[in-house]
mmCIF file of N, CA and C in Angstrom:
data_model
loop_
_atom_site.group_PDB
_atom_site.id
_atom_site.type_symbol
_atom_site.label_atom_id
_atom_site.label_comp_id
_atom_site.label_asym_id
_atom_site.label_seq_id
_atom_site.Cartn_x
_atom_site.Cartn_y
_atom_site.Cartn_z
ATOM 1 N N MET A 1 38.395 51.383 4.883
ATOM 2 C CA MET A 1 37.807 50.339 5.655
ATOM 3 C C MET A 1 36.493 49.914 5.018
ATOM 4 N N ASP A 2 36.321 48.625 4.819
ATOM 5 C CA ASP A 2 35.084 48.108 4.236
ATOM 6 C C ASP A 2 34.098 47.782 5.337
ATOM 7 N N THR A 3 32.924 48.381 5.180
ATOM 8 C CA THR A 3 31.857 48.046 6.119
ATOM 9 C C THR A 3 30.652 47.606 5.318
ATOM 10 N N THR A 4 30.041 46.574 5.743
ATOM 11 C CA THR A 4 28.854 46.052 5.073
ATOM 12 C C THR A 4 27.632 46.552 5.821
ATOM 13 N N PRO A 5 26.740 47.258 5.104
ATOM 14 C CA PRO A 5 25.556 47.744 5.802
ATOM 15 C C PRO A 5 24.660 46.572 6.201
ATOM 16 N N THR A 6 24.062 46.711 7.320
ATOM 17 C CA THR A 6 23.143 45.667 7.768
ATOM 18 C C THR A 6 21.722 46.059 7.380
ATOM 19 N N ILE A 7 20.989 45.083 6.943
ATOM 20 C CA ILE A 7 19.610 45.300 6.530
ATOM 21 C C ILE A 7 18.715 44.508 7.458
ATOM 22 N N THR A 8 17.702 45.180 7.913
ATOM 23 C CA THR A 8 16.766 44.492 8.814
ATOM 24 C C THR A 8 15.842 43.604 7.993
ATOM 25 N N ALA A 9 15.150 42.751 8.681
ATOM 26 C CA ALA A 9 14.212 41.840 8.017
ATOM 27 C C ALA A 9 13.094 42.626 7.333
ATOM 28 N N THR A 10 12.641 43.695 7.949
ATOM 29 C CA THR A 10 11.581 44.520 7.363
ATOM 30 C C THR A 10 12.073 45.191 6.091
ATOM 31 N N GLU A 11 13.286 45.745 6.118
ATOM 32 C CA GLU A 11 13.853 46.388 4.931
ATOM 33 C C GLU A 11 14.057 45.373 3.806
ATOM 34 N N ALA A 12 14.500 44.190 4.171
ATOM 35 C CA ALA A 12 14.696 43.144 3.171
ATOM 36 C C ALA A 12 13.372 42.760 2.528
ATOM 37 N N GLN A 13 12.318 42.656 3.326
ATOM 38 C CA GLN A 13 11.000 42.316 2.788
ATOM 39 C C GLN A 13 10.492 43.418 1.874
ATOM 40 N N LEU A 14 10.708 44.676 2.244
ATOM 41 C CA LEU A 14 10.309 45.802 1.387
ATOM 42 C C LEU A 14 11.054 45.776 0.055
ATOM 43 N N LEU A 15 12.346 45.466 0.104
ATOM 44 C CA LEU A 15 13.129 45.367 -1.131
ATOM 45 C C LEU A 15 12.636 44.214 -2.012
ATOM 46 N N LEU A 16 12.315 43.090 -1.400
ATOM 47 C CA LEU A 16 11.796 41.957 -2.162
ATOM 48 C C LEU A 16 10.434 42.279 -2.784
ATOM 49 N N ASP A 17 9.581 42.959 -2.045
ATOM 50 C CA ASP A 17 8.273 43.364 -2.584
ATOM 51 C C ASP A 17 8.435 44.324 -3.760
ATOM 52 N N ARG A 18 9.364 45.256 -3.610
ATOM 53 C CA ARG A 18 9.613 46.209 -4.706
ATOM 54 C C ARG A 18 10.154 45.489 -5.945
ATOM 55 N N ALA A 19 11.056 44.553 -5.739
ATOM 56 C CA ALA A 19 11.603 43.786 -6.859
ATOM 57 C C ALA A 19 10.504 42.976 -7.539
ATOM 58 N N ASP A 20 9.598 42.416 -6.772
ATOM 59 C CA ASP A 20 8.484 41.651 -7.337
ATOM 60 C C ASP A 20 7.580 42.555 -8.173
ATOM 61 N N ARG A 21 7.263 43.753 -7.657
ATOM 62 C CA ARG A 21 6.430 44.705 -8.410
ATOM 63 C C ARG A 21 7.113 45.130 -9.706
ATOM 64 N N LEU A 22 8.400 45.405 -9.659
ATOM 65 C CA LEU A 22 9.144 45.796 -10.862
ATOM 66 C C LEU A 22 9.175 44.664 -11.886
ATOM 67 N N SER A 23 9.357 43.446 -11.400
ATOM 68 C CA SER A 23 9.379 42.289 -12.298
ATOM 69 C C SER A 23 8.031 42.112 -12.976
ATOM 70 N N ARG A 24 6.953 42.219 -12.205
ATOM 71 C CA ARG A 24 5.613 42.088 -12.772
ATOM 72 C C ARG A 24 5.318 43.196 -13.775
ATOM 73 N N SER A 25 5.718 44.404 -13.435
ATOM 74 C CA SER A 25 5.487 45.547 -14.320
ATOM 75 C C SER A 25 6.240 45.371 -15.640
ATOM 76 N N ALA A 26 7.480 44.927 -15.570
ATOM 77 C CA ALA A 26 8.263 44.704 -16.790
ATOM 78 C C ALA A 26 7.652 43.593 -17.630
ATOM 79 N N HIS A 27 7.210 42.541 -16.975
ATOM 80 C CA HIS A 27 6.590 41.429 -17.693
ATOM 81 C C HIS A 27 5.313 41.869 -18.389
ATOM 82 N N ASN A 28 4.477 42.638 -17.689
ATOM 83 C CA ASN A 28 3.239 43.138 -18.281
ATOM 84 C C ASN A 28 3.509 44.058 -19.456
ATOM 85 N N ALA A 29 4.509 44.890 -19.356
ATOM 86 C CA ALA A 29 4.825 45.833 -20.432
ATOM 87 C C ALA A 29 5.292 45.114 -21.687
ATOM 88 N N THR A 30 5.997 44.018 -21.530
ATOM 89 C CA THR A 30 6.499 43.318 -22.713
ATOM 90 C C THR A 30 5.460 42.426 -23.351
ATOM 91 N N ARG A 31 4.399 42.046 -22.658
ATOM 92 C CA ARG A 31 3.438 41.148 -23.286
ATOM 93 C C ARG A 31 2.305 41.854 -24.008
ATOM 94 N N TRP A 32 2.068 43.142 -23.761
ATOM 95 C CA TRP A 32 0.945 43.815 -24.421
ATOM 96 C C TRP A 32 1.053 43.853 -25.935
ATOM 97 N N PRO A 33 2.230 44.040 -26.525
ATOM 98 C CA PRO A 33 2.274 43.948 -27.998
ATOM 99 C C PRO A 33 1.877 42.568 -28.511
ATOM 100 N N TYR A 34 2.209 41.530 -27.775
ATOM 101 C CA TYR A 34 1.834 40.178 -28.172
ATOM 102 C C TYR A 34 0.327 39.979 -28.082
ATOM 103 N N ILE A 35 -0.258 40.489 -27.009
ATOM 104 C CA ILE A 35 -1.703 40.360 -26.821
ATOM 105 C C ILE A 35 -2.445 41.121 -27.908
ATOM 106 N N SER A 36 -2.015 42.351 -28.163
ATOM 107 C CA SER A 36 -2.698 43.144 -29.196
ATOM 108 C C SER A 36 -2.493 42.531 -30.578
ATOM 109 N N PHE A 37 -1.336 41.931 -30.832
ATOM 110 C CA PHE A 37 -1.085 41.294 -32.121
ATOM 111 C C PHE A 37 -2.035 40.128 -32.360
ATOM 112 N N ILE A 38 -2.141 39.228 -31.406
ATOM 113 C CA ILE A 38 -2.978 38.050 -31.628
ATOM 114 C C ILE A 38 -4.449 38.434 -31.731
ATOM 115 N N LEU A 39 -4.869 39.447 -30.967
ATOM 116 C CA LEU A 39 -6.255 39.918 -31.082
ATOM 117 C C LEU A 39 -6.512 40.567 -32.435
ATOM 118 N N ALA A 40 -5.617 41.447 -32.855
ATOM 119 C CA ALA A 40 -5.801 42.129 -34.145
ATOM 120 C C ALA A 40 -5.738 41.143 -35.304
ATOM 121 N N LEU A 41 -4.832 40.185 -35.236
ATOM 122 C CA LEU A 41 -4.742 39.171 -36.283
ATOM 123 C C LEU A 41 -6.037 38.367 -36.360
ATOM 124 N N GLY A 42 -6.557 37.991 -35.218
ATOM 125 C CA GLY A 42 -7.802 37.223 -35.181
ATOM 126 C C GLY A 42 -8.984 38.010 -35.715
ATOM 127 N N VAL A 43 -9.098 39.262 -35.328
ATOM 128 C CA VAL A 43 -10.210 40.094 -35.803
ATOM 129 C C VAL A 43 -10.104 40.318 -37.313
ATOM 130 N N ALA A 44 -8.912 40.675 -37.785
ATOM 131 C CA ALA A 44 -8.734 40.952 -39.217
ATOM 132 C C ALA A 44 -9.046 39.726 -40.069
ATOM 133 N N THR A 45 -8.529 38.580 -39.685
ATOM 134 C CA THR A 45 -8.747 37.386 -40.504
ATOM 135 C C THR A 45 -10.159 36.834 -40.338
ATOM 136 N N SER A 46 -10.736 36.966 -39.155
ATOM 137 C CA SER A 46 -12.100 36.505 -38.946
ATOM 138 C C SER A 46 -13.087 37.320 -39.775
ATOM 139 N N MET A 47 -12.995 38.615 -39.666
ATOM 140 C CA MET A 47 -13.910 39.472 -40.431
ATOM 141 C C MET A 47 -13.623 39.379 -41.934
ATOM 142 N N GLY A 48 -12.366 39.225 -42.280
ATOM 143 C CA GLY A 48 -12.003 39.108 -43.698
ATOM 144 C C GLY A 48 -12.540 37.852 -44.345
ATOM 145 N N THR A 49 -12.406 36.716 -43.667
ATOM 146 C CA THR A 49 -12.920 35.477 -44.259
ATOM 147 C C THR A 49 -14.440 35.492 -44.325
ATOM 148 N N LEU A 50 -15.081 36.078 -43.320
ATOM 149 C CA LEU A 50 -16.537 36.190 -43.362
ATOM 150 C C LEU A 50 -16.968 37.088 -44.525
ATOM 151 N N ALA A 51 -16.289 38.213 -44.694
ATOM 152 C CA ALA A 51 -16.628 39.122 -45.790
ATOM 153 C C ALA A 51 -16.370 38.476 -47.150
ATOM 154 N N MET A 52 -15.260 37.764 -47.272
ATOM 155 C CA MET A 52 -14.957 37.100 -48.548
ATOM 156 C C MET A 52 -15.987 36.017 -48.858
ATOM 157 N N GLY A 53 -16.432 35.310 -47.843
ATOM 158 C CA GLY A 53 -17.400 34.244 -48.055
ATOM 159 C C GLY A 53 -18.783 34.737 -48.427
ATOM 160 N N MET A 54 -19.096 35.951 -48.055
ATOM 161 C CA MET A 54 -20.436 36.479 -48.304
ATOM 162 C C MET A 54 -20.530 37.366 -49.542
ATOM 163 N N THR A 55 -19.409 37.559 -50.232
ATOM 164 C CA THR A 55 -19.408 38.471 -51.376
ATOM 165 C C THR A 55 -18.924 37.774 -52.634
ATOM 166 N N THR A 56 -19.157 38.416 -53.767
ATOM 167 C CA THR A 56 -18.671 37.924 -55.059
ATOM 168 C C THR A 56 -18.173 39.113 -55.867
ATOM 169 N N GLY A 57 -17.485 38.814 -56.935
ATOM 170 C CA GLY A 57 -17.046 39.844 -57.872
ATOM 171 C C GLY A 57 -16.107 40.862 -57.256
ATOM 172 N N ASP A 58 -16.368 42.139 -57.551
ATOM 173 C CA ASP A 58 -15.513 43.222 -57.063
ATOM 174 C C ASP A 58 -15.526 43.318 -55.542
ATOM 175 N N ALA A 59 -16.657 43.059 -54.944
ATOM 176 C CA ALA A 59 -16.747 43.113 -53.480
ATOM 177 C C ALA A 59 -15.862 42.032 -52.855
ATOM 178 N N PHE A 60 -15.801 40.867 -53.477
ATOM 179 C CA PHE A 60 -14.914 39.811 -52.991
ATOM 180 C C PHE A 60 -13.464 40.279 -53.072
ATOM 181 N N GLY A 61 -13.102 40.861 -54.203
ATOM 182 C CA GLY A 61 -11.736 41.365 -54.371
ATOM 183 C C GLY A 61 -11.390 42.424 -53.336
ATOM 184 N N LEU A 62 -12.338 43.305 -53.033
ATOM 185 C CA LEU A 62 -12.116 44.341 -52.031
ATOM 186 C C LEU A 62 -11.957 43.723 -50.640
ATOM 187 N N ALA A 63 -12.779 42.734 -50.318
ATOM 188 C CA ALA A 63 -12.663 42.056 -49.019
ATOM 189 C C ALA A 63 -11.324 41.329 -48.913
ATOM 190 N N TYR A 64 -10.906 40.690 -49.985
ATOM 191 C CA TYR A 64 -9.626 39.983 -50.022
ATOM 192 C C TYR A 64 -8.473 40.958 -49.837
ATOM 193 N N PHE A 65 -8.505 42.051 -50.588
ATOM 194 C CA PHE A 65 -7.457 43.068 -50.495
ATOM 195 C C PHE A 65 -7.437 43.689 -49.096
ATOM 196 N N GLY A 66 -8.598 43.963 -48.547
ATOM 197 C CA GLY A 66 -8.671 44.538 -47.202
ATOM 198 C C GLY A 66 -8.115 43.602 -46.147
ATOM 199 N N THR A 67 -8.404 42.317 -46.280
ATOM 200 C CA THR A 67 -7.882 41.328 -45.330
ATOM 201 C C THR A 67 -6.362 41.248 -45.411
ATOM 202 N N LEU A 68 -5.843 41.196 -46.628
ATOM 203 C CA LEU A 68 -4.391 41.155 -46.794
ATOM 204 C C LEU A 68 -3.727 42.416 -46.250
ATOM 205 N N THR A 69 -4.324 43.568 -46.539
ATOM 206 C CA THR A 69 -3.769 44.835 -46.070
ATOM 207 C C THR A 69 -3.776 44.913 -44.548
ATOM 208 N N ALA A 70 -4.890 44.539 -43.935
ATOM 209 C CA ALA A 70 -4.987 44.578 -42.474
ATOM 210 C C ALA A 70 -3.997 43.601 -41.834
ATOM 211 N N THR A 71 -3.890 42.418 -42.395
ATOM 212 C CA THR A 71 -2.958 41.429 -41.856
ATOM 213 C C THR A 71 -1.521 41.907 -41.983
ATOM 214 N N PHE A 72 -1.179 42.493 -43.120
ATOM 215 C CA PHE A 72 0.170 43.027 -43.314
ATOM 216 C C PHE A 72 0.438 44.169 -42.329
ATOM 217 N N ALA A 73 -0.536 45.059 -42.133
ATOM 218 C CA ALA A 73 -0.366 46.171 -41.196
ATOM 219 C C ALA A 73 -0.166 45.667 -39.774
ATOM 220 N N VAL A 74 -0.923 44.650 -39.376
ATOM 221 C CA VAL A 74 -0.784 44.075 -38.035
ATOM 222 C C VAL A 74 0.606 43.462 -37.871
ATOM 223 N N LEU A 75 1.052 42.720 -38.862
ATOM 224 C CA LEU A 75 2.394 42.117 -38.799
ATOM 225 C C LEU A 75 3.485 43.180 -38.715
ATOM 226 N N MET A 76 3.364 44.225 -39.517
ATOM 227 C CA MET A 76 4.376 45.286 -39.503
ATOM 228 C C MET A 76 4.396 46.005 -38.150
ATOM 229 N N PHE A 77 3.221 46.348 -37.633
ATOM 230 C CA PHE A 77 3.152 47.004 -36.334
ATOM 231 C C PHE A 77 3.797 46.130 -35.264
ATOM 232 N N PHE A 78 3.494 44.857 -35.296
ATOM 233 C CA PHE A 78 4.031 43.940 -34.295
ATOM 234 C C PHE A 78 5.548 43.865 -34.385
ATOM 235 N N MET A 79 6.064 43.687 -35.581
ATOM 236 C CA MET A 79 7.518 43.544 -35.722
ATOM 237 C C MET A 79 8.244 44.840 -35.366
ATOM 238 N N ILE A 80 7.638 45.987 -35.655
ATOM 239 C CA ILE A 80 8.265 47.265 -35.302
ATOM 240 C C ILE A 80 8.193 47.491 -33.790
ATOM 241 N N SER A 81 7.072 47.161 -33.179
ATOM 242 C CA SER A 81 6.925 47.386 -31.737
ATOM 243 C C SER A 81 7.780 46.442 -30.910
ATOM 244 N N ILE A 82 8.176 45.333 -31.470
ATOM 245 C CA ILE A 82 8.994 44.354 -30.742
ATOM 246 C C ILE A 82 10.479 44.500 -31.100
ATOM 247 N N ARG A 83 10.812 45.540 -31.816
ATOM 248 C CA ARG A 83 12.205 45.746 -32.237
ATOM 249 C C ARG A 83 13.153 45.563 -31.051
ATOM 250 N N GLY A 84 14.243 44.889 -31.273
ATOM 251 C CA GLY A 84 15.205 44.649 -30.217
ATOM 252 C C GLY A 84 14.945 43.349 -29.468
ATOM 253 N N ARG A 85 13.761 42.822 -29.629
ATOM 254 C CA ARG A 85 13.418 41.534 -29.024
ATOM 255 C C ARG A 85 13.060 40.589 -30.153
ATOM 256 N N SER A 86 13.017 39.344 -29.879
ATOM 257 C CA SER A 86 12.602 38.392 -30.898
ATOM 258 C C SER A 86 11.113 38.570 -31.150
ATOM 259 N N ALA A 87 10.735 38.954 -32.380
ATOM 260 C CA ALA A 87 9.342 39.268 -32.689
ATOM 261 C C ALA A 87 8.422 38.098 -32.369
ATOM 262 N N PHE A 88 8.747 36.944 -32.838
ATOM 263 C CA PHE A 88 7.966 35.765 -32.487
ATOM 264 C C PHE A 88 8.853 34.921 -31.587
ATOM 265 N N SER A 89 8.782 35.239 -30.295
ATOM 266 C CA SER A 89 9.648 34.525 -29.366
ATOM 267 C C SER A 89 9.467 33.038 -29.598
ATOM 268 N N ARG A 90 10.537 32.361 -29.728
ATOM 269 C CA ARG A 90 10.488 30.967 -30.164
ATOM 270 C C ARG A 90 10.068 30.041 -29.037
ATOM 271 N N SER A 91 8.998 30.377 -28.407
ATOM 272 C CA SER A 91 8.520 29.539 -27.311
ATOM 273 C C SER A 91 7.446 28.586 -27.824
ATOM 274 N N ARG A 92 7.231 27.565 -27.089
ATOM 275 C CA ARG A 92 6.182 26.607 -27.456
ATOM 276 C C ARG A 92 4.811 27.248 -27.389
ATOM 277 N N ARG A 93 4.646 28.151 -26.427
ATOM 278 C CA ARG A 93 3.359 28.819 -26.270
ATOM 279 C C ARG A 93 3.017 29.623 -27.521
ATOM 280 N N TRP A 94 3.963 30.406 -28.045
ATOM 281 C CA TRP A 94 3.675 31.199 -29.244
ATOM 282 C C TRP A 94 3.537 30.320 -30.471
ATOM 283 N N THR A 95 4.262 29.249 -30.524
ATOM 284 C CA THR A 95 4.090 28.299 -31.620
ATOM 285 C C THR A 95 2.678 27.719 -31.576
ATOM 286 N N ALA A 96 2.197 27.410 -30.387
ATOM 287 C CA ALA A 96 0.833 26.879 -30.242
ATOM 288 C C ALA A 96 -0.204 27.932 -30.620
ATOM 289 N N TYR A 97 0.018 29.199 -30.235
ATOM 290 C CA TYR A 97 -0.916 30.271 -30.593
ATOM 291 C C TYR A 97 -1.028 30.406 -32.108
ATOM 292 N N ILE A 98 0.110 30.506 -32.767
ATOM 293 C CA ILE A 98 0.113 30.711 -34.214
ATOM 294 C C ILE A 98 -0.419 29.467 -34.926
ATOM 295 N N ALA A 99 -0.081 28.300 -34.450
ATOM 296 C CA ALA A 99 -0.581 27.060 -35.062
ATOM 297 C C ALA A 99 -2.095 26.955 -34.913
ATOM 298 N N SER A 100 -2.607 27.280 -33.735
ATOM 299 C CA SER A 100 -4.062 27.191 -33.541
ATOM 300 C C SER A 100 -4.787 28.233 -34.384
ATOM 301 N N TRP A 101 -4.228 29.444 -34.497
ATOM 302 C CA TRP A 101 -4.820 30.442 -35.389
ATOM 303 C C TRP A 101 -4.796 29.936 -36.834
ATOM 304 N N PHE A 102 -3.666 29.392 -37.269
ATOM 305 C CA PHE A 102 -3.527 28.936 -38.646
ATOM 306 C C PHE A 102 -4.513 27.816 -38.965
ATOM 307 N N VAL A 103 -4.687 26.883 -38.067
ATOM 308 C CA VAL A 103 -5.612 25.770 -38.300
ATOM 309 C C VAL A 103 -7.036 26.287 -38.474
ATOM 310 N N THR A 104 -7.456 27.207 -37.592
ATOM 311 C CA THR A 104 -8.813 27.740 -37.719
ATOM 312 C C THR A 104 -8.950 28.623 -38.955
ATOM 313 N N TYR A 105 -7.904 29.366 -39.299
ATOM 314 C CA TYR A 105 -7.942 30.202 -40.499
ATOM 315 C C TYR A 105 -8.014 29.327 -41.752
ATOM 316 N N ALA A 106 -7.233 28.252 -41.777
ATOM 317 C CA ALA A 106 -7.275 27.334 -42.920
ATOM 318 C C ALA A 106 -8.657 26.682 -43.039
ATOM 319 N N ALA A 107 -9.260 26.347 -41.912
ATOM 320 C CA ALA A 107 -10.614 25.772 -41.937
ATOM 321 C C ALA A 107 -11.612 26.777 -42.500
ATOM 322 N N ALA A 108 -11.498 28.029 -42.095
ATOM 323 C CA ALA A 108 -12.408 29.065 -42.598
ATOM 324 C C ALA A 108 -12.212 29.281 -44.097
ATOM 325 N N LEU A 109 -10.962 29.267 -44.543
ATOM 326 C CA LEU A 109 -10.709 29.407 -45.984
ATOM 327 C C LEU A 109 -11.256 28.208 -46.755
ATOM 328 N N THR A 110 -11.115 27.023 -46.205
ATOM 329 C CA THR A 110 -11.633 25.815 -46.845
ATOM 330 C C THR A 110 -13.153 25.885 -46.976
ATOM 331 N N VAL A 111 -13.814 26.317 -45.914
ATOM 332 C CA VAL A 111 -15.274 26.460 -45.964
ATOM 333 C C VAL A 111 -15.661 27.543 -46.963
ATOM 334 N N MET A 112 -14.913 28.645 -46.966
ATOM 335 C CA MET A 112 -15.216 29.733 -47.886
ATOM 336 C C MET A 112 -15.077 29.270 -49.343
ATOM 337 N N ILE A 113 -14.065 28.482 -49.627
ATOM 338 C CA ILE A 113 -13.847 28.000 -50.997
ATOM 339 C C ILE A 113 -14.860 26.918 -51.347
ATOM 340 N N GLY A 114 -15.083 25.987 -50.447
ATOM 341 C CA GLY A 114 -15.955 24.850 -50.728
ATOM 342 C C GLY A 114 -17.434 25.153 -50.668
ATOM 343 N N ALA A 115 -17.822 26.072 -49.801
ATOM 344 C CA ALA A 115 -19.255 26.356 -49.631
ATOM 345 C C ALA A 115 -19.487 27.860 -49.729
ATOM 346 N N HIS A 116 -18.967 28.449 -50.778
ATOM 347 C CA HIS A 116 -19.083 29.901 -50.950
ATOM 348 C C HIS A 116 -20.554 30.304 -50.991
ATOM 349 N N GLY A 117 -20.914 31.235 -50.128
ATOM 350 C CA GLY A 117 -22.293 31.692 -50.070
ATOM 351 C C GLY A 117 -23.103 31.043 -48.964
ATOM 352 N N ALA A 118 -22.586 29.977 -48.364
ATOM 353 C CA ALA A 118 -23.269 29.328 -47.244
ATOM 354 C C ALA A 118 -22.902 30.097 -45.976
ATOM 355 N N VAL A 119 -23.799 30.936 -45.542
ATOM 356 C CA VAL A 119 -23.501 31.885 -44.477
ATOM 357 C C VAL A 119 -23.245 31.208 -43.122
ATOM 358 N N VAL A 120 -24.016 30.208 -42.771
ATOM 359 C CA VAL A 120 -23.891 29.599 -41.445
ATOM 360 C C VAL A 120 -22.525 28.938 -41.240
ATOM 361 N N PRO A 121 -22.064 28.065 -42.160
ATOM 362 C CA PRO A 121 -20.733 27.472 -41.933
ATOM 363 C C PRO A 121 -19.620 28.516 -41.953
ATOM 364 N N GLN A 122 -19.772 29.539 -42.790
ATOM 365 C CA GLN A 122 -18.747 30.584 -42.832
ATOM 366 C C GLN A 122 -18.740 31.401 -41.552
ATOM 367 N N ALA A 123 -19.909 31.679 -41.022
ATOM 368 C CA ALA A 123 -19.986 32.421 -39.767
ATOM 369 C C ALA A 123 -19.392 31.599 -38.622
ATOM 370 N N ILE A 124 -19.642 30.300 -38.631
ATOM 371 C CA ILE A 124 -19.110 29.433 -37.572
ATOM 372 C C ILE A 124 -17.585 29.388 -37.622
ATOM 373 N N THR A 125 -17.017 29.164 -38.803
ATOM 374 C CA THR A 125 -15.553 29.075 -38.886
ATOM 375 C C THR A 125 -14.893 30.434 -38.659
ATOM 376 N N SER A 126 -15.524 31.509 -39.124
ATOM 377 C CA SER A 126 -14.968 32.843 -38.855
ATOM 378 C C SER A 126 -15.045 33.163 -37.368
ATOM 379 N N GLY A 127 -16.137 32.766 -36.739
ATOM 380 C CA GLY A 127 -16.256 32.946 -35.294
ATOM 381 C C GLY A 127 -15.251 32.105 -34.526
ATOM 382 N N LEU A 128 -14.936 30.943 -35.073
ATOM 383 C CA LEU A 128 -13.935 30.082 -34.443
ATOM 384 C C LEU A 128 -12.554 30.744 -34.461
ATOM 385 N N ILE A 129 -12.220 31.417 -35.564
ATOM 386 C CA ILE A 129 -10.947 32.154 -35.617
ATOM 387 C C ILE A 129 -10.910 33.178 -34.489
ATOM 388 N N LEU A 130 -11.992 33.919 -34.361
ATOM 389 C CA LEU A 130 -12.062 34.950 -33.326
ATOM 390 C C LEU A 130 -11.994 34.343 -31.931
ATOM 391 N N ALA A 131 -12.704 33.257 -31.708
ATOM 392 C CA ALA A 131 -12.700 32.607 -30.391
ATOM 393 C C ALA A 131 -11.303 32.092 -30.023
ATOM 394 N N VAL A 132 -10.620 31.484 -30.984
ATOM 395 C CA VAL A 132 -9.269 30.981 -30.725
ATOM 396 C C VAL A 132 -8.322 32.138 -30.431
ATOM 397 N N SER A 133 -8.425 33.209 -31.198
ATOM 398 C CA SER A 133 -7.552 34.368 -30.983
ATOM 399 C C SER A 133 -7.788 35.007 -29.619
ATOM 400 N N VAL A 134 -9.042 35.175 -29.248
ATOM 401 C CA VAL A 134 -9.362 35.757 -27.942
ATOM 402 C C VAL A 134 -8.883 34.822 -26.829
ATOM 403 N N GLY A 135 -9.040 33.528 -27.018
ATOM 404 C CA GLY A 135 -8.544 32.566 -26.038
ATOM 405 C C GLY A 135 -7.038 32.634 -25.867
ATOM 406 N N CYS A 136 -6.331 32.728 -26.979
ATOM 407 C CA CYS A 136 -4.866 32.843 -26.911
ATOM 408 C C CYS A 136 -4.455 34.143 -26.237
ATOM 409 N N ALA A 137 -5.128 35.233 -26.559
ATOM 410 C CA ALA A 137 -4.813 36.527 -25.947
ATOM 411 C C ALA A 137 -5.117 36.494 -24.450
ATOM 412 N N ALA A 138 -6.218 35.867 -24.082
ATOM 413 C CA ALA A 138 -6.564 35.761 -22.659
ATOM 414 C C ALA A 138 -5.522 34.932 -21.909
ATOM 415 N N ARG A 139 -5.074 33.881 -22.540
ATOM 416 C CA ARG A 139 -4.035 33.042 -21.928
ATOM 417 C C ARG A 139 -2.740 33.833 -21.742
ATOM 418 N N GLU A 140 -2.402 34.648 -22.736
ATOM 419 C CA GLU A 140 -1.187 35.466 -22.653
ATOM 420 C C GLU A 140 -1.341 36.580 -21.626
ATOM 421 N N ALA A 141 -2.551 37.075 -21.425
ATOM 422 C CA ALA A 141 -2.778 38.204 -20.517
ATOM 423 C C ALA A 141 -2.838 37.795 -19.047
ATOM 424 N N ARG A 142 -3.032 36.542 -18.782
ATOM 425 C CA ARG A 142 -3.155 36.151 -17.370
ATOM 426 C C ARG A 142 -1.817 36.321 -16.658
ATOM 427 N N PRO A 143 -1.903 36.654 -15.376
ATOM 428 C CA PRO A 143 -0.653 36.913 -14.625
ATOM 429 C C PRO A 143 0.185 35.684 -14.418
#
């Protein structure tokens, strides 16, 4: 004999609240690698371009190598931590994050190449990379 259990309104509300908490928890757990990636990418490239702009010779080469190494490590960590999911989810939001980072990074590289040794413009563009990255991470972290 099939009997359907009856659920009271209070029990139904408790189940809905629990489902909402589980959904939020799952969503938060999946976005932290994205947040840490954009922050780490921004910090590595911001500090790297500033260091490259302020140095010459062997120190420039070391700053360049360090920036490349840090960026590669951040990318590898991100792709490994997102295994099983699309690493760069093909959403417009992530496209906008990466595009905005790239534009500010390209501007910082342009300033570094064109005005090598000019600390103020290099600090401004390197700070802009960091500001954009933190802004993107904050946008991703909001509920």
